[in-house]
Short mmCIF file of C-alpha atoms in Angstrom, two decimals:
data_model
loop_
_atom_site.label_atom_id
_atom_site.label_comp_id
_atom_site.label_asym_id
_atom_site.label_seq_id
_atom_site.Cartn_x
_atom_site.Cartn_y
_atom_site.Cartn_z
CA MET A 1 100.58 161.46 103.32
CA ASP A 2 101.53 158.13 105.46
CA LEU A 3 105.33 158.41 105.56
CA SER A 4 105.38 155.38 107.55
CA ARG A 5 104.22 152.98 104.73
CA LEU A 6 107.60 154.39 102.41
CA ARG A 7 109.21 153.23 105.32
CA GLN A 8 107.38 149.65 105.69
CA ILE A 9 108.19 149.10 102.09
CA TYR A 10 111.74 150.02 102.37
CA TYR A 11 112.42 147.34 105.32
CA CYS A 12 110.64 144.79 103.51
CA VAL A 13 111.97 145.28 99.81
CA MET A 14 114.86 147.86 100.03
CA ARG A 15 117.11 145.32 101.92
CA GLU A 16 118.63 142.10 101.19
CA SER A 17 117.85 139.54 104.09
CA ALA A 18 117.36 136.06 104.76
CA PHE A 19 113.75 136.09 103.57
CA GLN A 20 113.93 137.56 99.93
CA LYS A 21 116.54 135.91 97.86
CA ARG A 22 115.42 137.68 94.12
CA TRP A 23 115.90 141.39 94.82
CA LYS A 24 118.57 143.38 94.26
CA GLU A 25 119.85 146.99 94.32
CA ILE A 26 120.63 148.14 91.10
CA LYS A 27 121.85 151.87 91.90
CA ASP A 28 121.14 153.71 95.34
CA GLY A 29 117.69 153.67 96.42
CA LYS A 30 116.35 151.83 93.31
CA TRP A 31 115.83 147.57 93.36
CA ARG A 32 114.63 145.48 90.92
CA GLY A 33 113.41 141.67 91.78
CA VAL A 34 110.86 138.92 90.51
CA PHE A 35 107.73 137.86 91.47
CA LEU A 36 104.47 136.52 89.87
CA ASN A 37 106.55 135.75 86.50
CA LYS A 38 107.43 139.53 86.04
CA VAL A 39 110.38 141.85 86.52
CA TRP A 40 109.92 145.13 88.85
CA THR A 41 111.81 148.00 89.69
CA LEU A 42 111.10 149.77 92.73
CA TRP A 43 111.92 153.23 94.17
CA ASN A 44 110.51 156.18 96.18
CA ASP A 45 110.43 159.62 97.15
CA LYS A 46 108.49 161.14 99.99
CA GLU A 47 104.87 160.56 98.55
CA PHE A 48 104.86 158.02 96.42
CA LEU A 49 106.29 154.38 95.73
CA TYR A 50 107.17 154.49 91.85
CA TYR A 51 107.28 150.81 89.90
CA GLU A 52 108.31 149.86 86.75
CA VAL A 53 107.11 146.25 85.13
CA GLU A 54 108.62 144.06 82.37
CA SER A 55 106.45 141.09 81.49
CA GLY A 56 107.17 137.89 80.22
CA THR A 57 104.91 137.73 76.63
CA PRO A 58 105.68 137.49 73.49
CA ASN A 59 105.95 141.12 72.98
CA PRO A 60 107.17 141.68 76.51
CA SER A 61 105.11 145.06 77.77
CA LYS A 62 106.64 147.69 79.74
CA SER A 63 104.78 149.86 82.28
CA SER A 64 106.14 152.70 84.77
CA LYS A 65 103.60 153.84 87.60
CA ARG A 66 103.50 155.24 90.90
CA ILE A 67 101.47 154.42 94.41
CA LYS A 68 100.76 157.09 96.72
CA SER A 69 101.33 155.70 100.06
CA SER A 70 97.77 156.07 101.22
CA THR A 71 96.31 154.11 98.68
CA LEU A 72 95.10 150.55 99.07
CA PRO A 73 94.24 147.44 97.09
CA GLY A 74 90.46 147.83 95.90
CA ASP A 75 88.31 144.93 94.70
CA SER A 76 88.48 145.38 90.92
CA GLN A 77 90.37 142.97 89.02
CA LEU A 78 93.68 142.53 89.81
CA ASN A 79 96.45 144.70 88.00
CA ASP A 80 100.05 145.64 88.23
CA GLU A 81 99.26 148.12 91.26
CA ASP A 82 97.17 145.75 93.05
CA LEU A 83 99.62 142.79 92.68
CA LEU A 84 102.38 145.13 94.27
CA GLN A 85 100.17 145.94 97.05
CA SER A 86 99.14 142.25 98.09
CA TYR A 87 102.80 141.46 97.77
CA LEU A 88 103.38 143.61 100.02
CA ARG A 89 100.85 143.52 102.41
CA LEU A 90 99.66 146.86 102.13
CA ASP A 91 96.25 146.15 103.23
CA VAL A 92 97.26 145.09 106.57
CA PRO A 93 96.84 147.84 109.31
CA LEU A 94 100.20 148.09 110.55
CA GLN A 95 100.27 150.93 112.93
CA LYS A 96 97.71 149.87 114.66
CA PHE A 97 99.31 146.43 115.25
CA TYR A 98 102.53 148.42 116.48
CA SER A 99 100.31 150.19 118.84
CA GLU A 100 99.03 146.56 120.19
CA TRP A 101 101.92 145.23 120.27
CA SER A 102 103.52 147.81 122.24
CA LYS A 103 100.80 147.58 124.94
CA SER A 104 101.40 143.97 125.30
CA ASP A 105 105.06 144.10 125.74
CA PRO A 106 107.22 146.52 127.25
CA LEU A 107 110.32 145.20 125.05
CA PHE A 108 108.73 145.47 121.72
CA GLU A 109 107.87 148.97 122.60
CA LYS A 110 111.44 149.82 122.83
CA VAL A 111 112.92 147.76 119.93
CA SER A 112 110.30 148.59 117.73
CA ASN A 113 110.88 152.48 117.83
CA ASP A 114 114.01 151.75 115.56
CA PHE A 115 111.90 149.73 113.45
CA LEU A 116 108.84 151.52 112.59
CA GLY A 117 107.71 149.31 109.52
CA VAL A 118 109.10 145.62 108.88
CA ARG A 119 106.54 144.14 106.37
CA LEU A 120 105.99 140.14 105.60
CA LEU A 121 106.35 140.07 101.81
CA ASN A 122 103.48 137.31 100.70
CA GLN A 123 105.64 135.40 98.77
CA ASP A 124 104.97 132.72 96.39
CA VAL A 125 104.80 129.41 98.21
CA VAL A 126 106.79 127.24 95.24
CA GLU A 127 109.66 129.48 95.50
CA ASN A 128 109.77 129.58 99.10
CA ILE A 129 109.66 125.95 99.65
CA PHE A 130 112.76 125.28 97.50
CA SER A 131 114.35 128.48 98.45
CA PHE A 132 114.44 127.65 102.10
CA ILE A 133 115.77 123.82 101.29
CA CYS A 134 118.41 125.88 99.55
CA SER A 135 118.89 127.53 102.66
CA SER A 136 119.86 124.66 104.88
CA ASN A 137 123.49 125.24 106.67
CA ASN A 138 124.07 128.14 104.03
CA ASN A 139 124.97 131.85 103.53
CA ILE A 140 122.73 134.39 102.23
CA ILE A 141 125.18 134.85 99.22
CA ARG A 142 125.47 131.07 97.90
CA ILE A 143 121.65 130.65 98.74
CA SER A 144 120.93 133.33 96.27
CA SER A 145 123.05 131.70 93.95
CA MET A 146 121.39 128.82 94.05
CA VAL A 147 118.08 130.02 93.92
CA GLU A 148 119.16 131.74 90.56
CA LYS A 149 120.89 128.97 89.11
CA LEU A 150 117.12 126.68 89.89
CA CYS A 151 115.69 129.74 87.71
CA LEU A 152 118.42 129.75 85.15
CA PHE A 153 118.29 125.56 84.91
CA TYR A 154 114.31 125.23 84.77
CA GLY A 155 112.79 128.38 84.69
CA ASN A 156 111.41 130.48 81.84
CA GLU A 157 113.12 133.72 80.39
CA ILE A 158 110.87 136.71 81.42
CA ALA A 159 112.71 139.64 80.14
CA THR A 160 116.00 141.28 79.45
CA VAL A 161 116.52 144.58 81.55
CA ASP A 162 119.61 146.66 81.10
CA GLY A 163 121.68 143.65 79.30
CA ILE A 164 120.39 141.29 82.17
CA LYS A 165 118.47 138.11 81.64
CA TYR A 166 115.63 137.38 84.23
CA TYR A 167 113.83 133.74 84.63
CA SER A 168 111.03 132.76 86.46
CA PHE A 169 111.12 129.95 89.17
CA PRO A 170 110.61 126.86 87.84
CA LYS A 171 107.40 124.77 87.85
CA VAL A 172 107.16 121.92 90.88
CA THR A 173 106.88 119.54 87.52
CA ALA A 174 110.10 121.00 86.47
CA LEU A 175 112.40 119.91 89.62
CA ALA A 176 110.81 116.77 89.74
CA ASP A 177 112.45 115.23 87.13
CA PRO A 178 114.80 112.34 88.09
CA SER A 179 117.63 113.95 86.24
CA VAL A 180 117.30 117.04 88.61
CA GLU A 181 119.22 115.52 91.48
CA SER A 182 122.56 114.98 89.38
CA LYS A 183 122.67 118.50 87.59
CA LEU A 184 122.19 120.44 90.59
CA ARG A 185 124.72 118.20 92.48
CA SER A 186 127.44 118.97 89.63
CA ALA A 187 126.28 122.30 90.04
CA GLY A 188 127.31 122.71 93.81
CA PHE A 189 123.97 122.12 95.59
CA GLY A 190 125.30 119.41 97.78
CA TYR A 191 122.78 117.14 99.64
CA ARG A 192 120.10 120.04 98.62
CA ALA A 193 119.85 118.37 95.22
CA LYS A 194 118.48 115.10 96.76
CA PHE A 195 115.94 116.97 98.78
CA ILE A 196 115.35 119.43 96.32
CA GLN A 197 113.99 116.77 93.15
CA GLN A 198 112.47 114.48 96.37
CA SER A 199 110.39 117.31 97.68
CA ALA A 200 109.31 118.25 94.53
CA GLU A 201 108.25 114.61 93.32
CA LYS A 202 106.41 114.57 96.65
CA ILE A 203 104.10 117.75 95.89
CA VAL A 204 103.45 116.40 92.58
CA GLU A 205 102.25 112.83 94.35
CA LEU A 206 100.17 114.69 96.84
CA GLY A 207 98.31 116.63 94.16
CA GLU A 208 100.60 119.51 93.04
CA GLU A 209 98.42 122.78 93.03
CA ALA A 210 95.38 121.82 94.55
CA TRP A 211 97.86 120.56 97.35
CA LEU A 212 99.16 123.79 97.88
CA THR A 213 96.34 125.55 97.69
CA ASN A 214 94.65 123.76 100.58
CA LEU A 215 97.49 124.60 102.72
CA GLN A 216 96.25 128.09 102.69
CA LYS A 217 92.90 126.77 104.21
CA LEU A 218 93.83 124.33 106.09
CA PRO A 219 94.60 125.19 110.02
CA TYR A 220 98.38 126.60 110.60
CA ILE A 221 99.09 123.56 112.95
CA ASP A 222 98.47 121.03 109.93
CA ALA A 223 99.55 123.13 107.18
CA LYS A 224 102.54 122.71 109.08
CA LYS A 225 102.42 119.10 109.28
CA GLU A 226 101.62 118.65 105.85
CA LEU A 227 104.67 120.65 104.81
CA MET A 228 106.76 118.49 106.81
CA LYS A 229 106.23 115.85 104.95
CA LEU A 230 108.94 117.36 101.99
CA ALA A 231 112.39 116.06 102.10
CA GLY A 232 114.28 118.88 103.85
CA ILE A 233 111.38 120.92 105.45
CA GLY A 234 111.40 120.36 109.57
CA ALA A 235 109.44 122.64 112.06
CA LYS A 236 111.52 125.77 111.38
CA VAL A 237 111.15 125.81 107.79
CA ALA A 238 107.66 124.94 107.55
CA ASP A 239 106.79 127.55 109.91
CA CYS A 240 108.82 130.19 107.93
CA ILE A 241 106.89 128.97 104.82
CA CYS A 242 103.26 129.21 106.84
CA LEU A 243 104.08 132.74 107.75
CA MET A 244 105.75 134.09 104.72
CA SER A 245 103.54 132.08 102.02
CA LEU A 246 100.38 130.87 103.33
CA ASN A 247 98.99 133.70 105.43
CA HIS A 248 99.49 131.55 108.50
CA LEU A 249 100.50 134.57 110.28
CA GLU A 250 100.42 133.28 113.74
CA ALA A 251 103.43 130.96 112.91
CA ILE A 252 106.48 131.28 114.70
CA PRO A 253 110.05 129.63 113.02
CA VAL A 254 112.38 129.39 116.02
CA ASP A 255 116.33 129.85 115.44
CA THR A 256 119.45 130.50 117.53
CA HIS A 257 118.21 134.51 117.28
CA VAL A 258 114.49 133.81 118.39
CA PHE A 259 115.96 131.57 120.98
CA GLN A 260 117.88 133.95 122.66
CA ILE A 261 114.79 136.33 122.22
CA ALA A 262 112.68 134.19 123.96
CA GLN A 263 115.20 133.96 126.82
CA ARG A 264 114.45 137.48 127.64
CA TYR A 265 110.72 136.61 127.94
CA MET A 266 111.13 133.01 129.28
CA PRO A 267 114.26 133.08 131.78
CA HIS A 268 113.67 129.55 133.08
CA LEU A 269 114.86 128.90 129.18
CA LYS A 270 118.32 130.06 130.12
CA LYS A 271 118.97 126.48 131.40
CA CYS A 272 118.38 124.79 128.00
CA LYS A 273 120.95 124.27 125.85
CA THR A 274 119.41 122.92 122.69
CA VAL A 275 115.85 123.66 121.64
CA THR A 276 113.60 120.63 121.54
CA ASP A 277 110.33 120.06 120.29
CA LYS A 278 109.09 120.99 123.50
CA VAL A 279 110.62 124.07 123.95
CA TYR A 280 110.35 125.19 120.48
CA ASN A 281 106.27 124.59 121.02
CA GLU A 282 106.25 126.50 123.97
CA ILE A 283 108.14 129.33 122.40
CA GLY A 284 105.63 129.55 120.00
CA GLU A 285 102.26 129.45 121.93
CA TYR A 286 104.36 132.17 124.61
CA PHE A 287 104.25 134.59 121.35
CA ARG A 288 101.02 133.59 120.25
CA SER A 289 99.21 134.53 123.51
CA LEU A 290 101.16 137.88 123.97
CA TYR A 291 100.77 138.84 120.15
CA GLY A 292 97.72 137.23 119.16
CA VAL A 293 97.06 136.10 115.52
CA TYR A 294 99.91 138.05 114.05
CA ALA A 295 102.28 136.90 115.85
CA GLY A 296 104.61 135.93 113.58
CA TRP A 297 104.81 139.52 112.34
CA ALA A 298 105.45 140.94 115.61
CA HIS A 299 108.23 138.30 116.17
CA THR A 300 110.19 138.82 112.74
CA ILE A 301 110.34 143.07 114.11
CA LEU A 302 111.95 141.43 117.44
CA PHE A 303 114.03 139.11 114.94
CA CYS A 304 115.34 142.05 112.74
CA ALA A 305 116.17 144.05 115.91
CA ASP A 306 118.25 141.33 117.04
CA LEU A 307 120.20 140.76 113.58
CA ARG A 308 123.69 142.13 113.10
CA LYS A 309 122.86 142.52 109.94
CA PHE A 310 121.02 145.44 110.82
CA GLN A 311 123.83 147.24 112.88
CA ASP A 312 123.38 150.55 110.76
CA VAL A 313 119.73 151.19 112.29
CA PRO A 314 120.47 151.84 115.42
CA THR A 315 118.87 149.42 118.05
CA ASN A 316 118.85 148.82 121.77
CA LYS A 317 118.75 145.31 121.20
CA GLU A 318 120.58 144.25 124.31
CA HIS A 319 117.79 145.12 127.17
CA THR A 320 115.87 142.54 128.54
CA ILE A 321 112.04 143.28 130.03
CA GLU A 322 113.51 143.74 133.43
CA SER A 323 116.13 146.48 132.35
CA ILE A 324 114.51 148.65 130.60
CA LYS A 325 113.52 151.10 133.44
CA GLU A 326 116.87 151.25 134.70
CA THR A 327 118.80 151.96 131.21
CA LYS A 328 116.51 155.06 130.06
CA LYS A 329 119.11 157.36 130.74
CA ALA A 330 121.74 155.17 128.93
CA ALA A 331 119.71 154.75 125.96
CA ALA A 332 118.86 158.64 125.98
CA MET A 333 122.73 159.30 125.48
CA LYS A 334 123.05 156.83 122.61
CA ARG A 335 120.33 158.54 120.93
CA LYS A 336 121.92 161.41 121.75
CA ASN A 337 125.05 160.77 120.08
CA ALA A 338 123.33 158.63 117.13
CA PRO A 339 123.39 160.19 113.60
CA THR A 340 120.77 162.19 112.33
CA LYS A 341 117.41 160.92 111.07
CA THR A 342 118.65 162.28 107.90
CA ALA A 343 122.47 160.59 108.18
CA VAL A 344 120.43 157.81 109.35
CA LYS A 345 118.19 157.51 105.41
CA LYS A 346 121.46 158.39 103.69
CA ALA A 347 123.44 155.34 105.30
CA LYS A 348 120.56 153.22 104.55
CA ARG A 349 120.55 153.97 100.56
CA LYS A 350 124.33 153.15 100.22
#
């Protein structure tokens, strides 16, 4: 039984984060979200991940099953279990990569002990593009609200679960309609309304499904450049989309948190007051050389360790590479005074 797999699922799904706006905790340890035009409810015990699915058919189907934590996707036609495992990227041998990243980087080894499983969700590219446009100069609550409004206004109803209606994410063609901008502005989207309509229109112009599919086949840098043709998509957001939706797992989105992390590895960056294009690219290349083709995944773990939103999980994020050896004693005292594993686990489920 691979208990770490369950922890990996916990961190990527069972927490609200900036990376996933449509998952909500409906009760202790039980989460509900929408992907692939289905409503999913997930929960787990020590051995299994359980899931319940409601699909948008004329007679909505409902199934409840469990996945043992050691199973992996097979080659058979994709069913609900295969879809879920693909969404959680359970085919990626994360423990192996943790070991490799730890050997390459003592700071990663230090912080990863507190984050023994952070998985990147394999998210829908259309939903991710427009969700990130909504995220511009915004907070998580407002981003989630905007995404839900897009689904309510332009998506299709999937199912009603526990009295709540769930909707699919809109098709690009629906968002490309000229009337979209004014409606979204009246709904509080501000300048993002224009970016959403213009980006949708541009995607249709570029070939819609064929263009989106081709982004996964292109080299990472080329896919990033293509995404930056869209209104409201800069380098960081393009990297986020490449990393989370296009399987370009070497992409390194650089924001304030990542810039601060990079300064611990690259002290000369402390002289830089802003992240110029040159600095941005230098940071990406540094982490790609350090972690390899899955650099974006490794960087995400450092990002999680740095975020204050994850404060309820004990971390040692203030340590630099140079100070690790000198602070062993202090870290040991901190662990000694920290809550027990049982207490921490209960705290997570609140």
